[in-house]
Short mmCIF file of C-alpha atoms and ligand atoms in Angstrom, two decimals:
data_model
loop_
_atom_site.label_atom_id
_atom_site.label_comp_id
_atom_site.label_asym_id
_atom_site.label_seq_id
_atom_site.Cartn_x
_atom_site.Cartn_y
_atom_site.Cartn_z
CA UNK A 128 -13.82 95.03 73.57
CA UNK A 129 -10.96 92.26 73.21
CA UNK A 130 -8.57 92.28 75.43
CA UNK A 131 -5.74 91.75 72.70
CA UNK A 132 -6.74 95.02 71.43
CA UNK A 133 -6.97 96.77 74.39
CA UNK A 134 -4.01 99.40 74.93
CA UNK A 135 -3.51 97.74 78.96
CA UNK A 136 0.24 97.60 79.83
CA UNK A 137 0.35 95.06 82.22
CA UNK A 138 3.65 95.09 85.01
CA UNK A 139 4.73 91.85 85.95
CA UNK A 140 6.84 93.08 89.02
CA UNK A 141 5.50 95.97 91.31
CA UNK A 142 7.30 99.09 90.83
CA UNK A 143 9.29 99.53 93.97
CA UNK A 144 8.82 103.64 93.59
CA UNK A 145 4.69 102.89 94.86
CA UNK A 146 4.60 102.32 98.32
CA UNK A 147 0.84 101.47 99.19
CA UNK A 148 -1.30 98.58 97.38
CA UNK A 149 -3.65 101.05 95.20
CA UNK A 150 -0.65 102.58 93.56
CA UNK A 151 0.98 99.32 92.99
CA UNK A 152 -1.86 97.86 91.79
CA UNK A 153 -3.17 101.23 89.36
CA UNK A 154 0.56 100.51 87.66
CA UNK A 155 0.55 96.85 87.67
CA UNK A 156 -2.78 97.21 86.06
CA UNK A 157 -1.74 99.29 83.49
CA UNK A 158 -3.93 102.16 84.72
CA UNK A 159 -2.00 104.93 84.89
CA UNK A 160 1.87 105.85 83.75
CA UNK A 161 2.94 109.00 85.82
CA UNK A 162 4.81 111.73 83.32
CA UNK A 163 6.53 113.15 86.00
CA UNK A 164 6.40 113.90 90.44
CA UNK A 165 2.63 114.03 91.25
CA UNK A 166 1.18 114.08 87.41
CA UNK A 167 -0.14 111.27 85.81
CA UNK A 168 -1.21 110.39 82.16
CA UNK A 169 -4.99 108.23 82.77
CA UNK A 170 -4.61 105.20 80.05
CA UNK A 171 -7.97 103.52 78.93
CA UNK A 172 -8.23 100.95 81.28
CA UNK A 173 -7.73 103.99 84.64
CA UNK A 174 -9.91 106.39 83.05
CA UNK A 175 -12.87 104.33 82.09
CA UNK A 176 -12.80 103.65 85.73
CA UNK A 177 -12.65 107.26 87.02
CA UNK A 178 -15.42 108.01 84.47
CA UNK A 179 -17.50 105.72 85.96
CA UNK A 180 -17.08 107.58 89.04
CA UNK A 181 -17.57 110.82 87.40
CA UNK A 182 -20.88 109.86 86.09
CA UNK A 183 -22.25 108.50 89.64
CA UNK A 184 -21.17 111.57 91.25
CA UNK A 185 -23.00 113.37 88.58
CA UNK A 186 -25.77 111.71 88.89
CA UNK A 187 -25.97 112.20 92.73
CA UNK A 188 -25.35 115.54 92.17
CA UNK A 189 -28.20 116.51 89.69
CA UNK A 190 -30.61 114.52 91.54
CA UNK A 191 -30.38 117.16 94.47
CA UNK A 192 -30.95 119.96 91.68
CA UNK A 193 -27.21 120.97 91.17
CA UNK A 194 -26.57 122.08 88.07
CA UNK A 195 -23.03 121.28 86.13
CA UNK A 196 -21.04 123.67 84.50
CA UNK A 197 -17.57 123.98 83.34
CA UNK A 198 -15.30 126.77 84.26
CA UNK A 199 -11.94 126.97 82.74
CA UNK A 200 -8.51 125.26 85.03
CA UNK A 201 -6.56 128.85 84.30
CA UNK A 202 -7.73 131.42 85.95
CA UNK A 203 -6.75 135.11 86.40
CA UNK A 204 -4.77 136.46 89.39
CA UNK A 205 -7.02 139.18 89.93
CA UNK A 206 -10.34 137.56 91.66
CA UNK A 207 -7.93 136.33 93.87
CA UNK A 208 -6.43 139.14 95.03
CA UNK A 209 -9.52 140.47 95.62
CA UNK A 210 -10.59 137.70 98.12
CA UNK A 211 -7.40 138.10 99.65
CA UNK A 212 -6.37 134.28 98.47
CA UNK A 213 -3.16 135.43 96.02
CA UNK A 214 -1.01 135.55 98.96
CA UNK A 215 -2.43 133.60 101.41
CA UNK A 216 -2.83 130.28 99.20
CA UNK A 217 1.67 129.94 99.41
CA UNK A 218 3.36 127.77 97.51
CA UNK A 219 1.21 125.16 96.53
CA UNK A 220 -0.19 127.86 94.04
CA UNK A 221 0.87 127.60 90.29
CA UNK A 222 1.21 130.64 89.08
CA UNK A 223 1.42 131.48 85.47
CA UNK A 224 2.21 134.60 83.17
CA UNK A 225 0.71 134.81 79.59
CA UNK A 226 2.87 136.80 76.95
CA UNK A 227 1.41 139.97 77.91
CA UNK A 228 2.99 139.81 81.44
CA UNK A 229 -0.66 138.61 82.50
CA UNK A 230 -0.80 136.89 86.10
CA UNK A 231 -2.75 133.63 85.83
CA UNK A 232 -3.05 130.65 87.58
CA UNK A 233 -3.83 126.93 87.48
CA UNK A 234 -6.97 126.86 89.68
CA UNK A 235 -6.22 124.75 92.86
CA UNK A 236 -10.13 125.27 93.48
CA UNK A 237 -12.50 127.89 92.25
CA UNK A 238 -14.39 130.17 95.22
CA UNK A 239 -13.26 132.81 93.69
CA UNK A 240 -14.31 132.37 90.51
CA UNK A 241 -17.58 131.02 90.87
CA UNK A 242 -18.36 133.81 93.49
CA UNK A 243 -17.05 136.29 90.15
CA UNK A 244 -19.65 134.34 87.74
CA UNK A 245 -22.62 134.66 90.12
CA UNK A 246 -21.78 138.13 90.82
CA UNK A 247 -22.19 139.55 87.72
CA UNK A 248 -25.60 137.70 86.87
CA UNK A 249 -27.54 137.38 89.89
CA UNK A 250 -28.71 140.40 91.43
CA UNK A 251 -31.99 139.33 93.00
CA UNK A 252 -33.08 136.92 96.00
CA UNK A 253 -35.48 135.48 93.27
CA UNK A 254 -32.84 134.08 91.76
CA UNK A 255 -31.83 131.81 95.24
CA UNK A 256 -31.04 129.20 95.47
CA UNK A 257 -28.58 128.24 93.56
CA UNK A 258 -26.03 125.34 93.62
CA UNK A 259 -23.76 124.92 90.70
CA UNK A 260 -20.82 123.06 90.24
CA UNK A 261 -18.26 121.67 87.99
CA UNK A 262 -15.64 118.76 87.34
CA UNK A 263 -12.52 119.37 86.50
CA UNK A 264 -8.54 119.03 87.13
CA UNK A 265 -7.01 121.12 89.46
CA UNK A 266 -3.40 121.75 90.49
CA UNK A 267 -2.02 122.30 93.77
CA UNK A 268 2.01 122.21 93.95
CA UNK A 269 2.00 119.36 96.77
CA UNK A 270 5.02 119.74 98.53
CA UNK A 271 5.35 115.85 99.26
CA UNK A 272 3.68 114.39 96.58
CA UNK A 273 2.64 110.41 96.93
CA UNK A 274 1.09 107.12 96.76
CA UNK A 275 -0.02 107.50 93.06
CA UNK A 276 -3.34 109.36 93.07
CA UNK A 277 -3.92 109.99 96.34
CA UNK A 278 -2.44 112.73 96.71
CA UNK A 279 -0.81 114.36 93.58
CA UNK A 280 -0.11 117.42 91.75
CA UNK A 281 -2.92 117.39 89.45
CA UNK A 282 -6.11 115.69 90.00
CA UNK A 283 -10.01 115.54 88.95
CA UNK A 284 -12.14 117.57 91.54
CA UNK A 285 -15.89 118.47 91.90
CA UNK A 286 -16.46 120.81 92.91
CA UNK A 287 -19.90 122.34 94.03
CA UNK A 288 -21.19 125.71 95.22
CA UNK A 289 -23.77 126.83 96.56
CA UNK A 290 -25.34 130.49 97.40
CA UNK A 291 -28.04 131.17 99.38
CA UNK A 292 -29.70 134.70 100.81
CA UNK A 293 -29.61 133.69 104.59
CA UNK A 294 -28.00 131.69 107.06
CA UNK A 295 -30.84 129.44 107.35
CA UNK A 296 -31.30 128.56 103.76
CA UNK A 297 -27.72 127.92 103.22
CA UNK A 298 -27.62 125.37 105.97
CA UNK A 299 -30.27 123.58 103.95
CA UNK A 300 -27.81 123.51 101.09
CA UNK A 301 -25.26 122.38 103.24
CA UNK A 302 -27.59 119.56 104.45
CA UNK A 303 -28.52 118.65 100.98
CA UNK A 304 -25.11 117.89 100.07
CA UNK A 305 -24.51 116.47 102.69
CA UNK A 306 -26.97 113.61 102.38
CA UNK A 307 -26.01 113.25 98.52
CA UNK A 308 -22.38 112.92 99.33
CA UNK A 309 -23.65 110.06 101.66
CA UNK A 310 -25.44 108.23 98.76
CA UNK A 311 -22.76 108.83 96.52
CA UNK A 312 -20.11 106.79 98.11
CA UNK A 313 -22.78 104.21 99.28
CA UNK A 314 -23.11 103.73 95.04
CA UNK A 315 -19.30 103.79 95.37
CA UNK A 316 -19.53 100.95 97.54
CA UNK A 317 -17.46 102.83 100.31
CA UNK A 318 -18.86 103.26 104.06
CA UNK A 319 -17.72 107.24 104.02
CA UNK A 320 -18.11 108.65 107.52
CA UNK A 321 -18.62 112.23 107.60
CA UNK A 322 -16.18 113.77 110.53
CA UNK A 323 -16.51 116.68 111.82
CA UNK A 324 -13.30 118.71 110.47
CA UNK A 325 -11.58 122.29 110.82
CA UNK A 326 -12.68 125.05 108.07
CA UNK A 327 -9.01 125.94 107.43
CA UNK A 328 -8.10 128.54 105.45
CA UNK A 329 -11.23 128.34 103.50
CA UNK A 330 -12.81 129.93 107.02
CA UNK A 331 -16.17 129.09 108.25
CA UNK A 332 -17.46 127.44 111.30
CA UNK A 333 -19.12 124.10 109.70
CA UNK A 334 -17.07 121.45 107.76
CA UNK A 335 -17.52 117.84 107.27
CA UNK A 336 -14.39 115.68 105.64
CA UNK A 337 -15.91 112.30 104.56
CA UNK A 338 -13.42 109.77 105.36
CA UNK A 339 -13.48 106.10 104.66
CA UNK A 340 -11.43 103.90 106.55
CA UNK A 341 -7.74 102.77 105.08
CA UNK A 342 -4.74 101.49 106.97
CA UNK A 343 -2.80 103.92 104.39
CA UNK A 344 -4.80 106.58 104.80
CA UNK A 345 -2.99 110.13 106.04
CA UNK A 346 -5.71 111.37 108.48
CA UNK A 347 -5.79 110.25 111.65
CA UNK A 348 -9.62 109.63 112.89
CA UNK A 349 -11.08 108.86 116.12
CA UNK A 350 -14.25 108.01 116.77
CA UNK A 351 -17.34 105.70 118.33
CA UNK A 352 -17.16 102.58 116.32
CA UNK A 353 -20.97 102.48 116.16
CA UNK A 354 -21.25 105.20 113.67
CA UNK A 355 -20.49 102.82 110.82
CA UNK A 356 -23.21 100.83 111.52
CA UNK A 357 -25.28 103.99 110.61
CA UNK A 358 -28.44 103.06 107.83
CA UNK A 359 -28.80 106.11 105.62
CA UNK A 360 -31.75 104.30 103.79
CA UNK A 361 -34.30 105.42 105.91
CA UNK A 362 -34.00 108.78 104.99
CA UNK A 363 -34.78 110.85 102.18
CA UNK A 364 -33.53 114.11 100.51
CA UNK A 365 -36.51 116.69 102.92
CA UNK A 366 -34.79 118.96 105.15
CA UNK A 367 -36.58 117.61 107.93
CA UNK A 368 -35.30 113.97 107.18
CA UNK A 369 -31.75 115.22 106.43
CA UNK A 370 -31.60 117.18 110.05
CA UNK A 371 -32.62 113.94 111.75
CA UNK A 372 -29.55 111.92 110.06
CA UNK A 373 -27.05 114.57 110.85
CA UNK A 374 -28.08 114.08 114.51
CA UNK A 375 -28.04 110.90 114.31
CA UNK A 376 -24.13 111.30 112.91
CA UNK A 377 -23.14 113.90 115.12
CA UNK A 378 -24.61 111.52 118.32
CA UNK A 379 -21.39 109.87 117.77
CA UNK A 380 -18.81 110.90 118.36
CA UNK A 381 -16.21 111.05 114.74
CA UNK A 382 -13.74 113.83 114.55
CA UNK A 383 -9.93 114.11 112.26
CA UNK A 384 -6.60 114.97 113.98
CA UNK A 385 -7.21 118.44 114.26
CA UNK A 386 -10.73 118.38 115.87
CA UNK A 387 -9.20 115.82 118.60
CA UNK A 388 -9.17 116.33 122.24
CA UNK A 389 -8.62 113.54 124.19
CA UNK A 390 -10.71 114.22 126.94
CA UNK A 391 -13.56 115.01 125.39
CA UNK A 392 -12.97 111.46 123.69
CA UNK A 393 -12.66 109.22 126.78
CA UNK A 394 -15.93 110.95 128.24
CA UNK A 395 -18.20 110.66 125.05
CA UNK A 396 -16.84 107.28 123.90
CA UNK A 397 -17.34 103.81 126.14
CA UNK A 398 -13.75 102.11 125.94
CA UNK A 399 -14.92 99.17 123.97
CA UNK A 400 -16.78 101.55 121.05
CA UNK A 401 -13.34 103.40 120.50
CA UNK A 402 -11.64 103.24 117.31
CA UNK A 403 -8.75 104.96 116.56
CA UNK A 404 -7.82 104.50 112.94
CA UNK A 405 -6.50 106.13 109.77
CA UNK A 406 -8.62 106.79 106.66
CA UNK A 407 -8.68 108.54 103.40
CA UNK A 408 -10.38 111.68 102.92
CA UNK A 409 -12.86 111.70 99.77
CA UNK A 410 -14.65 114.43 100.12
CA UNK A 411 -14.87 117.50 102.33
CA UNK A 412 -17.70 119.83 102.36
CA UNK A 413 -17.67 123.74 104.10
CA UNK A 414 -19.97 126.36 104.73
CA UNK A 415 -18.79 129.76 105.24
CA UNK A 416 -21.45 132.20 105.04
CA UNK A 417 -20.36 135.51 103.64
CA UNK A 418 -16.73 135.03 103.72
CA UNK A 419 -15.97 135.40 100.01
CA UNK A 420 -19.04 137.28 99.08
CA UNK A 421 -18.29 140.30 101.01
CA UNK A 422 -14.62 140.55 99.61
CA UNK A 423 -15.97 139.69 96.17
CA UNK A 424 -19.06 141.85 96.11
CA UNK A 425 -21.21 139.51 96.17
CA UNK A 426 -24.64 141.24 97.24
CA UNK A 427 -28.12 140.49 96.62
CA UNK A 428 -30.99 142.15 96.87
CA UNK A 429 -33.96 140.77 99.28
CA UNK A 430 -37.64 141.39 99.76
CA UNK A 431 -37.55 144.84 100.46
CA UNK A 432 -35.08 146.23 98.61
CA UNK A 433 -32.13 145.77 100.83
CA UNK A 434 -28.94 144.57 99.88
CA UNK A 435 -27.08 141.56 101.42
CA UNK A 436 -24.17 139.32 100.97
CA UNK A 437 -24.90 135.68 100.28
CA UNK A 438 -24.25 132.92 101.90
CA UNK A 439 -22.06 130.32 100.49
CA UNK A 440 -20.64 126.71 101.22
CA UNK A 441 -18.51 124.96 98.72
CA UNK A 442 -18.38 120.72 98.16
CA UNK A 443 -15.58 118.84 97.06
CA UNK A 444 -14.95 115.21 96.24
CA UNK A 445 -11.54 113.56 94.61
CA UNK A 446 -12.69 111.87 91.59
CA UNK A 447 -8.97 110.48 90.96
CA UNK A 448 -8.54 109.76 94.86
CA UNK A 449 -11.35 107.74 94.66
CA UNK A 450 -10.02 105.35 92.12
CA UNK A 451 -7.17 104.71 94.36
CA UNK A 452 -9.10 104.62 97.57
CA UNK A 453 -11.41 101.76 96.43
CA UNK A 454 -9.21 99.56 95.21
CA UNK A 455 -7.44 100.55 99.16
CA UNK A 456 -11.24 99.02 100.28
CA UNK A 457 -11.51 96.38 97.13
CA UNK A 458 -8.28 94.08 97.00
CA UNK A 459 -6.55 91.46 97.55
CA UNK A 460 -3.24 89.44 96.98
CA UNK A 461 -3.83 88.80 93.32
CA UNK A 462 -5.39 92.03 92.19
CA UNK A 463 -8.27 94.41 92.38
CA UNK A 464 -11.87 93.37 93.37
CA UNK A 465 -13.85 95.88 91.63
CA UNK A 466 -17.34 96.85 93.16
CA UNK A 467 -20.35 96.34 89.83
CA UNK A 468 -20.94 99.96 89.84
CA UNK A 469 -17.34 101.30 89.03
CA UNK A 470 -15.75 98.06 87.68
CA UNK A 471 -14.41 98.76 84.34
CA UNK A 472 -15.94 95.54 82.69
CA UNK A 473 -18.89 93.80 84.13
CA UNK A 474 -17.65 90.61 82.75
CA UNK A 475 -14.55 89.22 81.52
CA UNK A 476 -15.14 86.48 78.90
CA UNK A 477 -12.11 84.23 79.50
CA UNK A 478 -11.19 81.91 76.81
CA UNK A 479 -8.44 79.72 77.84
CA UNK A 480 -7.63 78.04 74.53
CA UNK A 481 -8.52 80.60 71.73
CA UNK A 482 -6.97 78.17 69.10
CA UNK A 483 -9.59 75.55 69.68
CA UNK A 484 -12.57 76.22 67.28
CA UNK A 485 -15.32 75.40 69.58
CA UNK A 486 -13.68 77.56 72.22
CA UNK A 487 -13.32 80.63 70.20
CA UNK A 488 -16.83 80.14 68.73
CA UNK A 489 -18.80 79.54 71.59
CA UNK A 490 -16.36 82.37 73.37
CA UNK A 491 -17.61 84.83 70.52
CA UNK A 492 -20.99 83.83 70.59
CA UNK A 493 -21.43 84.69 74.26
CA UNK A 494 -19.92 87.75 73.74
CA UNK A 495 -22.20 89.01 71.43
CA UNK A 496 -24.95 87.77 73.80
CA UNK A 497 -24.07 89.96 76.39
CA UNK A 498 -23.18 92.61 73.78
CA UNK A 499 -27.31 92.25 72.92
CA UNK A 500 -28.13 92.55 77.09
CA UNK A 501 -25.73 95.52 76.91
CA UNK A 502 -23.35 94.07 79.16
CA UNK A 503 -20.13 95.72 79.34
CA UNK A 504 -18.27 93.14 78.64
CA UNK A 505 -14.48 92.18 77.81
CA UNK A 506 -13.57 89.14 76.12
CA UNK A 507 -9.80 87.63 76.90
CA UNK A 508 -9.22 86.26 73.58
CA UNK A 509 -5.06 86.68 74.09
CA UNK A 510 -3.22 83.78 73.23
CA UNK A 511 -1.02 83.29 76.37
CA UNK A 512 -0.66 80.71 78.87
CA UNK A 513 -3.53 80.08 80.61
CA UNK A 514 -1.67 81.06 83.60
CA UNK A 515 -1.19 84.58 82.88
CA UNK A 516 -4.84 84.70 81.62
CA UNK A 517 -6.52 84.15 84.59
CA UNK A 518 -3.74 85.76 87.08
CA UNK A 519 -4.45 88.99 84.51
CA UNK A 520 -7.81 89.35 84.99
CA UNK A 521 -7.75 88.63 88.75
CA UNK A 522 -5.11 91.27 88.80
CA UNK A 523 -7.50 93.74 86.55
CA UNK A 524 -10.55 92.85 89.01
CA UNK A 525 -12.98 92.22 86.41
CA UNK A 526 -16.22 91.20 89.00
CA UNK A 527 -17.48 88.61 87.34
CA UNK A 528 -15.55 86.58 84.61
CA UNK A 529 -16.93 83.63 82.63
CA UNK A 530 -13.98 80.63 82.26
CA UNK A 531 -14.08 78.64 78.99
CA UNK A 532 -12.18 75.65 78.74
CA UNK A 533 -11.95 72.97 76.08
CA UNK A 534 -12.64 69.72 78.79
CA UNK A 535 -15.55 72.01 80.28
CA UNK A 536 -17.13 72.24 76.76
CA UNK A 537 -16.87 68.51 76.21
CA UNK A 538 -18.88 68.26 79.45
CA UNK A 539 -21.73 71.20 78.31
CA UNK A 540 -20.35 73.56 80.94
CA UNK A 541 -18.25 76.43 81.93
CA UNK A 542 -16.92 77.99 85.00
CA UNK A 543 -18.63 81.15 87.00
CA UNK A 544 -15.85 83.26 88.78
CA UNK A 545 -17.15 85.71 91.25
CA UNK A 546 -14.49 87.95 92.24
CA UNK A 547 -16.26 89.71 95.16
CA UNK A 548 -16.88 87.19 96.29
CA UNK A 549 -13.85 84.62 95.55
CA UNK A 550 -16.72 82.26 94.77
CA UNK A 551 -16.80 79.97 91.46
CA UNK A 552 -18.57 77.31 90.24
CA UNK A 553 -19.34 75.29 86.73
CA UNK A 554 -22.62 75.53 84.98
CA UNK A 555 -24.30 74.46 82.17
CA UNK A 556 -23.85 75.93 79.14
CA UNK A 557 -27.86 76.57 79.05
CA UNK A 558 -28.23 78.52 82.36
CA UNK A 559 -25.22 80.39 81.55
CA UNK A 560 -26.89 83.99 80.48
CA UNK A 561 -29.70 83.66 83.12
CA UNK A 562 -26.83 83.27 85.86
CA UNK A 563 -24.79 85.98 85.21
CA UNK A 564 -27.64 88.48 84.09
CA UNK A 565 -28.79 87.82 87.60
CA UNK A 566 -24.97 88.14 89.42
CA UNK A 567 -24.20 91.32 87.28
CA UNK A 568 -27.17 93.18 88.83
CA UNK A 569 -26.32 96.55 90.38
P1 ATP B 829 -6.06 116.95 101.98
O1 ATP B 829 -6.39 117.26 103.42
O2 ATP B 829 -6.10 115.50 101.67
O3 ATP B 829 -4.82 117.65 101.53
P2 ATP B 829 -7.71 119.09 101.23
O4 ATP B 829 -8.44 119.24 102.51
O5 ATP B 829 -6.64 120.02 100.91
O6 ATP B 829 -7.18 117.59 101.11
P3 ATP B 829 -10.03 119.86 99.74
O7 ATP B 829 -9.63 121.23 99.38
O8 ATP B 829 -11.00 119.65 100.80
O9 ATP B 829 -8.72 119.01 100.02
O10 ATP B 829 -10.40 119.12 98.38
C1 ATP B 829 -11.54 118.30 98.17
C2 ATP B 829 -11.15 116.87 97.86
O11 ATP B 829 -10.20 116.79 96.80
C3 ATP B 829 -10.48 116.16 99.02
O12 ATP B 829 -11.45 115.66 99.92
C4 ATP B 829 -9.71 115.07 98.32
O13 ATP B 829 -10.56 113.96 98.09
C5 ATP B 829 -9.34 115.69 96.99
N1 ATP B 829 -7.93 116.14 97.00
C6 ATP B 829 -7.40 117.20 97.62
N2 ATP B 829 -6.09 117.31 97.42
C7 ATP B 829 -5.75 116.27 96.61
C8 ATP B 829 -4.53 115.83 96.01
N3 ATP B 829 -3.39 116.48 96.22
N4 ATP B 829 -4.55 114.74 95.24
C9 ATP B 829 -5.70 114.06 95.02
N5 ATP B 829 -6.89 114.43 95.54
C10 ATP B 829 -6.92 115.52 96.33
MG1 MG B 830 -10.14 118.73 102.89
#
């Protein structure tokens, strides 16, 4: 891609309507344009990011055996009066008619409809486990809609299910994705500690909110400081390993604002190992055993005949918040610092004087080099002051960008920009594909 042709609106100024850095930066960026209070259109640079995301928390997902499917973001009215949700659910509900008078809705998450889909299929314990889930928007009328999207109207959700025939079994499930959720925002490059959290309305007794930590963040946390020093390495996807990690979690002490008691806190937690912060939520995870299968009919039958609600838990993680809450974790005073897995360009091919022949030539001619190593590369061929070049692509947070100037050519080299790590450096021409195959390594 050239960055002449790419459809990027750049801001010079920061909006004064976004109030934290992510949403400042997401505009400034040219990310995202919002189309009105809490919805936002995703322009190519935004949602090449968030499907970068997408695909790692697909990935994560499959590799514990979950299996994606897509259900529809309108749903009927009826499943939900059923579960007893129609009413209870308020306000932030959208609800819809359809020319026949119809009552629908735009799915603000999907129990109920999941619960309807296994129902009418699955009959048998031989057909447990199962853990299925989806990614897709869904729309919850926010009554205070803000920072960008962090917390809007409509926003990208998976969202995972699971079923189970006992209580035992679906505490495995739980722990599963539990420890994927864990690996996913370690390949997210986020430290996401999972805090113990209320069920809510969804009901339950077990719930974990993953929360990483964010001055701007709306949850209040408390917790032992020590628990983000936590290796999750060591362990692997067995039950067995998975239990052992959870105690390890839950042997510190790591609860939201609703969990808190204050007591409880000054006894468990040594002064100097207290931390009382904000953070974002990413992802929040529940199990709730036969809540919704009961009121939705959801009965299997087991070894002998006998038939028995199942047991369910249900997974969520904020695709779009994510985009917002790294760059809250990956930033600084001249832009975004995007971490190699999500950045949306590995490399940013800077050519400060694309009028100059050798320049543009040996600019090209890298690019199709990288091109070759399938790179995903981005080459700043714009002719603009060099100024605005490079303040652009700190501003975009392209990791690692290549500099070539016309005095640098003259001397056989160019310059290496590492924007992790603010490092740079000039190298020869010759070494410079082995040097940035070996920085761009995930
Ligand atoms: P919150 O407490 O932030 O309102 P929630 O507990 O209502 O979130 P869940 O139902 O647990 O949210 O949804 C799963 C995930 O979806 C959340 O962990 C969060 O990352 C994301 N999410 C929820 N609401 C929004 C929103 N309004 N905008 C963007 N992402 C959201
Ligand atoms: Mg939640």
């Amino acid at each position: 891609m050239y960055l002449s042709k790419l459809f990027i609106p750049i801001l010079k100024e920061t909006p004064a309507e976004a109030k934290i850095k992510s949403h400042q930066l997401m505009l400034r960026a040219g990310m995202i344009k919002q189309s009105s209070t809490g919805i936002y259109s995703w322009l190519p640079l935004g949602f090449k990011i968030m499907k970068k995301i997408e695909q790692i928390v697909r990935e994560e997902q499959n590799k514990i055996g979950a299996q994606e499917l897509l259900m529809p973001t309108i749903q009927s009215a009826e499943i939900w009066k059923e579960s007893g949700r129609y009413e209870d659910y308020g306000k932030e509900m959208l609800r819809i008619k359809d020319r026949q008078g119809k009552e629908m809705l735009y799915g603000p998450t999907n129990e109920e409809l999941i619960t309807e889909i296994f129902r009418t299929s699955v009959k048998s314990y031989k057909s447990l486990p199962q853990l299925l889930y989806h990614i897709q928007w869904k729309f919850r009328d926010e009554l205070r809609p803000r920072f960008g999207v962090m917390r809007c109207k409509e926003f990208f959700m998976k969202d995972a299910y699971s079923f189970d025939l006992s209580d035992d079994e679906a505490r495995k499930s739980y722990n599963k994705m539990f420890f994927a959720y864990l690996n996913t925002f370690k390949r997210l490059g986020l430290t996401a500690i999972p805090m113990e959290a209320d069920t809510g309305p969804i009901g339950g007794d077990l719930s974990h909110e993953f929360v990483i930590l964010a001055e701007t963040g709306e949850s209040k946390i408390y917790s032992d400081k020590r628990i983000f020093d936590l290796d999750i390495s060591k362990y692997n996807g067995k039950d067995d390993s998975i239990k052992e990690l959870r105690k390890k979690y839950g042997d510190f002490y790591a609860v939201t604002d609703d969990k808190f008691n204050k007591d409880d806190f000054e006894k468990k937690v040594k002064k100097e190992n207290q931390l009382i912060t904000k953070g974002i939520e990413v992802g929040h995870i529940f199990y709730f055993g036969t809540k919704y299968s009961e009121k939705l009919n959801a009965y299997v039958q087991n070894k002998d005949g006998k038939n028995l609600p199942v047991h369910m838990g249900s997974y969520g993680i904020g695709i779009s918040r994510l985009v917002g809450a790294i760059i809250e974790a990956y930033h600084d005073d001249k832009g975004i610092k995007w971490p190699l897995p999500v950045a949306p360009f590995t490399l940013s091919i800077i050519n400060l004087m694309p009028e100059d022949k050798n320049c543009s030539d040996t600019a090209v001619s890298f690019y199709n080099k990288f091109l070759e190593q399938e790179i995903d590369v981005i080459l700043d061929d714009r002719i603009c002051s060099i100024g605005k070049k490079l303040s652009d692509n700190e501003l975009i947070g392209v990791p690692i960008q290549l500099i070539i100037g016309k005095r640098d050519l003259n001397e056989g080299v160019v310059e290496l920009k590492n924007r992790l790590n603010n490092s740079s450096k000039k190298i020869s021409l010759d070494s410079a594909i082995n040097n940035i195959l070996s920085e761009t390594k995930i």
